[in-house]
Amino acid sequence: FKFVLIEKLRDSDIKIIDQIDLELLKEKSFTKKIDLMNRHITYKIKFYDKSCAIIKKKTNNDYLYVILQGLIKFSVFDKYIDKKSINFNLIKNMGIVLGLDTFISQEIVGKSIILSISNN
């Protein structure tokens, strides 16, 4: 799903980003909840005007993050070994899937637009 979604976004990249930019000028985020075959899916597109950081947070759902514009610096921590982590950067047209109860830190660079999809 992640690869198909990113490919479709990349193919219609300019039109979608321009449309999202216009919508996000009024509101900084857009959220919609849908029921899909007895699964509760929430998707959110959020514009981060300024940089922000989230330090060592535990995910409360399964997530798919797709970067539409900008950059997120991620750290994913081993839940058994406290000081063990993996660090990486996600740029435009990249995504990551995170499972329930994953410990993460993230630094989102200003002017970023992030699509997140969660399975509740």
PDB file of C-alpha atoms in Angstrom:
ATOM      1  CA  PHE A   1       0.000   0.000   0.000  1.00  0.00           C
ATOM      2  CA  LYS A   2       2.797   2.400   0.939  1.00  0.00           C
ATOM      3  CA  PHE A   3       4.630   2.012  -2.373  1.00  0.00           C
ATOM      4  CA  VAL A   4       1.464   2.306  -4.498  1.00  0.00           C
ATOM      5  CA  LEU A   5       0.358   5.415  -2.583  1.00  0.00           C
ATOM      6  CA  ILE A   6       3.754   7.110  -2.918  1.00  0.00           C
ATOM      7  CA  GLU A   7       3.886   6.278  -6.637  1.00  0.00           C
ATOM      8  CA  LYS A   8       0.423   7.775  -7.217  1.00  0.00           C
ATOM      9  CA  LEU A   9       1.335  10.895  -5.222  1.00  0.00           C
ATOM     10  CA  ARG A  10       4.587  11.275  -7.166  1.00  0.00           C
ATOM     11  CA  ASP A  11       2.772  10.981 -10.522  1.00  0.00           C
ATOM     12  CA  SER A  12       0.299  13.726  -9.654  1.00  0.00           C
ATOM     13  CA  ASP A  13       2.759  15.560  -7.413  1.00  0.00           C
ATOM     14  CA  ILE A  14       2.469  19.184  -8.545  1.00  0.00           C
ATOM     15  CA  LYS A  15      -1.334  19.344  -8.726  1.00  0.00           C
ATOM     16  CA  ILE A  16      -1.846  17.655  -5.362  1.00  0.00           C
ATOM     17  CA  ILE A  17       0.762  19.705  -3.469  1.00  0.00           C
ATOM     18  CA  ASP A  18      -0.574  22.982  -4.911  1.00  0.00           C
ATOM     19  CA  GLN A  19      -4.115  22.029  -3.917  1.00  0.00           C
ATOM     20  CA  ILE A  20      -3.007  20.951  -0.437  1.00  0.00           C
ATOM     21  CA  ASP A  21      -1.017  24.182   0.016  1.00  0.00           C
ATOM     22  CA  LEU A  22      -4.124  26.252  -0.739  1.00  0.00           C
ATOM     23  CA  GLU A  23      -6.264  24.249   1.692  1.00  0.00           C
ATOM     24  CA  LEU A  24      -3.643  24.354   4.436  1.00  0.00           C
ATOM     25  CA  LEU A  25      -3.337  28.153   4.239  1.00  0.00           C
ATOM     26  CA  LYS A  26      -6.714  28.339   6.003  1.00  0.00           C
ATOM     27  CA  GLU A  27      -6.337  25.385   8.353  1.00  0.00           C
ATOM     28  CA  LYS A  28      -3.013  23.843   9.302  1.00  0.00           C
ATOM     29  CA  SER A  29      -4.388  20.290   9.183  1.00  0.00           C
ATOM     30  CA  PHE A  30      -7.080  18.175   7.615  1.00  0.00           C
ATOM     31  CA  THR A  31      -8.386  14.984   9.263  1.00  0.00           C
ATOM     32  CA  LYS A  32     -10.889  12.438   8.034  1.00  0.00           C
ATOM     33  CA  LYS A  33     -12.074   9.165   9.572  1.00  0.00           C
ATOM     34  CA  ILE A  34     -13.472   6.325   7.509  1.00  0.00           C
ATOM     35  CA  ASP A  35     -14.668   2.793   8.171  1.00  0.00           C
ATOM     36  CA  LEU A  36     -13.230   0.290   5.738  1.00  0.00           C
ATOM     37  CA  MET A  37     -14.258  -3.367   6.072  1.00  0.00           C
ATOM     38  CA  ASN A  38     -14.684  -3.135   9.859  1.00  0.00           C
ATOM     39  CA  ARG A  39     -11.416  -1.187  10.255  1.00  0.00           C
ATOM     40  CA  HIS A  40     -11.358   2.372  11.523  1.00  0.00           C
ATOM     41  CA  ILE A  41      -8.903   4.364   9.421  1.00  0.00           C
ATOM     42  CA  THR A  42      -7.922   7.957  10.144  1.00  0.00           C
ATOM     43  CA  TYR A  43      -5.908   9.988   7.706  1.00  0.00           C
ATOM     44  CA  LYS A  44      -4.461  13.383   8.401  1.00  0.00           C
ATOM     45  CA  ILE A  45      -2.543  15.898   6.328  1.00  0.00           C
ATOM     46  CA  LYS A  46      -0.722  18.438   8.448  1.00  0.00           C
ATOM     47  CA  PHE A  47       1.334  21.493   7.571  1.00  0.00           C
ATOM     48  CA  TYR A  48       4.158  22.298  10.000  1.00  0.00           C
ATOM     49  CA  ASP A  49       4.902  26.001   9.638  1.00  0.00           C
ATOM     50  CA  LYS A  50       7.726  25.806  12.194  1.00  0.00           C
ATOM     51  CA  SER A  51      10.083  23.024  13.155  1.00  0.00           C
ATOM     52  CA  CYS A  52       8.972  20.805  16.006  1.00  0.00           C
ATOM     53  CA  ALA A  53      10.272  17.786  17.883  1.00  0.00           C
ATOM     54  CA  ILE A  54       8.621  14.850  19.605  1.00  0.00           C
ATOM     55  CA  ILE A  55      10.916  13.019  21.986  1.00  0.00           C
ATOM     56  CA  LYS A  56      10.628   9.288  22.750  1.00  0.00           C
ATOM     57  CA  LYS A  57       6.912   8.795  22.233  1.00  0.00           C
ATOM     58  CA  LYS A  58       5.158   5.422  22.121  1.00  0.00           C
ATOM     59  CA  THR A  59       2.837   4.975  19.129  1.00  0.00           C
ATOM     60  CA  ASN A  60      -0.767   4.247  20.090  1.00  0.00           C
ATOM     61  CA  ASN A  61      -1.786   2.784  16.689  1.00  0.00           C
ATOM     62  CA  ASP A  62      -0.282   1.386  13.504  1.00  0.00           C
ATOM     63  CA  TYR A  63       0.841   4.303  11.305  1.00  0.00           C
ATOM     64  CA  LEU A  64       1.891   5.050   7.775  1.00  0.00           C
ATOM     65  CA  TYR A  65       3.678   8.389   7.344  1.00  0.00           C
ATOM     66  CA  VAL A  66       4.287   9.838   3.864  1.00  0.00           C
ATOM     67  CA  ILE A  67       6.257  13.044   3.368  1.00  0.00           C
ATOM     68  CA  LEU A  68       4.521  15.266   0.809  1.00  0.00           C
ATOM     69  CA  GLN A  69       6.946  18.158   1.304  1.00  0.00           C
ATOM     70  CA  GLY A  70       9.857  18.805   3.647  1.00  0.00           C
ATOM     71  CA  LEU A  71      11.782  16.500   5.973  1.00  0.00           C
ATOM     72  CA  ILE A  72      11.322  14.366   9.094  1.00  0.00           C
ATOM     73  CA  LYS A  73      14.282  13.078  11.081  1.00  0.00           C
ATOM     74  CA  PHE A  74      13.247   9.830  12.801  1.00  0.00           C
ATOM     75  CA  SER A  75      14.721   7.730  15.569  1.00  0.00           C
ATOM     76  CA  VAL A  76      13.178   4.326  16.251  1.00  0.00           C
ATOM     77  CA  PHE A  77      14.185   2.777  19.567  1.00  0.00           C
ATOM     78  CA  ASP A  78      14.614  -0.861  20.532  1.00  0.00           C
ATOM     79  CA  LYS A  79      12.058  -1.555  23.259  1.00  0.00           C
ATOM     80  CA  TYR A  80      14.346  -4.104  24.935  1.00  0.00           C
ATOM     81  CA  ILE A  81      17.697  -2.286  24.805  1.00  0.00           C
ATOM     82  CA  ASP A  82      17.259   1.285  26.031  1.00  0.00           C
ATOM     83  CA  LYS A  83      20.183   2.941  24.248  1.00  0.00           C
ATOM     84  CA  LYS A  84      19.812   1.125  20.905  1.00  0.00           C
ATOM     85  CA  SER A  85      18.121   3.054  18.074  1.00  0.00           C
ATOM     86  CA  ILE A  86      18.060   3.572  14.321  1.00  0.00           C
ATOM     87  CA  ASN A  87      18.199   7.122  12.943  1.00  0.00           C
ATOM     88  CA  PHE A  88      17.171   8.148   9.446  1.00  0.00           C
ATOM     89  CA  ASN A  89      15.750  11.036   7.422  1.00  0.00           C
ATOM     90  CA  LEU A  90      12.599  10.920   5.323  1.00  0.00           C
ATOM     91  CA  ILE A  91      12.268  13.422   2.487  1.00  0.00           C
ATOM     92  CA  LYS A  92       9.583  14.145  -0.089  1.00  0.00           C
ATOM     93  CA  ASN A  93       7.943  11.020  -1.556  1.00  0.00           C
ATOM     94  CA  MET A  94       9.301   8.726   1.158  1.00  0.00           C
ATOM     95  CA  GLY A  95       7.304   6.907   3.796  1.00  0.00           C
ATOM     96  CA  ILE A  96       7.527   4.669   6.834  1.00  0.00           C
ATOM     97  CA  VAL A  97       5.222   2.168   8.494  1.00  0.00           C
ATOM     98  CA  LEU A  98       5.307   2.030  12.300  1.00  0.00           C
ATOM     99  CA  GLY A  99       3.597  -0.618  14.387  1.00  0.00           C
ATOM    100  CA  LEU A 100       1.640  -0.238  17.596  1.00  0.00           C
ATOM    101  CA  ASP A 101       3.780   0.422  20.704  1.00  0.00           C
ATOM    102  CA  THR A 102       6.877   1.516  18.764  1.00  0.00           C
ATOM    103  CA  PHE A 103       9.080   4.050  20.574  1.00  0.00           C
ATOM    104  CA  ILE A 104      10.037   6.948  18.294  1.00  0.00           C
ATOM    105  CA  SER A 105      11.459  10.442  18.322  1.00  0.00           C
ATOM    106  CA  GLN A 106      10.926  12.771  15.410  1.00  0.00           C
ATOM    107  CA  GLU A 107      12.084  16.191  14.352  1.00  0.00           C
ATOM    108  CA  ILE A 108       9.915  17.796  11.695  1.00  0.00           C
ATOM    109  CA  VAL A 109      11.507  20.619   9.708  1.00  0.00           C
ATOM    110  CA  GLY A 110       9.461  23.790   9.162  1.00  0.00           C
ATOM    111  CA  LYS A 111       7.347  24.099   5.977  1.00  0.00           C
ATOM    112  CA  SER A 112       6.780  20.310   5.889  1.00  0.00           C
ATOM    113  CA  ILE A 113       3.546  18.634   4.845  1.00  0.00           C
ATOM    114  CA  ILE A 114       3.003  15.151   6.275  1.00  0.00           C
ATOM    115  CA  LEU A 115       0.311  12.598   5.477  1.00  0.00           C
ATOM    116  CA  SER A 116      -0.348  10.132   8.291  1.00  0.00           C
ATOM    117  CA  ILE A 117      -2.698   7.184   8.102  1.00  0.00           C
ATOM    118  CA  SER A 118      -3.564   5.239  11.234  1.00  0.00           C
ATOM    119  CA  ASN A 119      -5.464   2.055  11.881  1.00  0.00           C
ATOM    120  CA  ASN A 120      -7.491   2.518  15.072  1.00  0.00           C
TER     121      ASN A 120
END
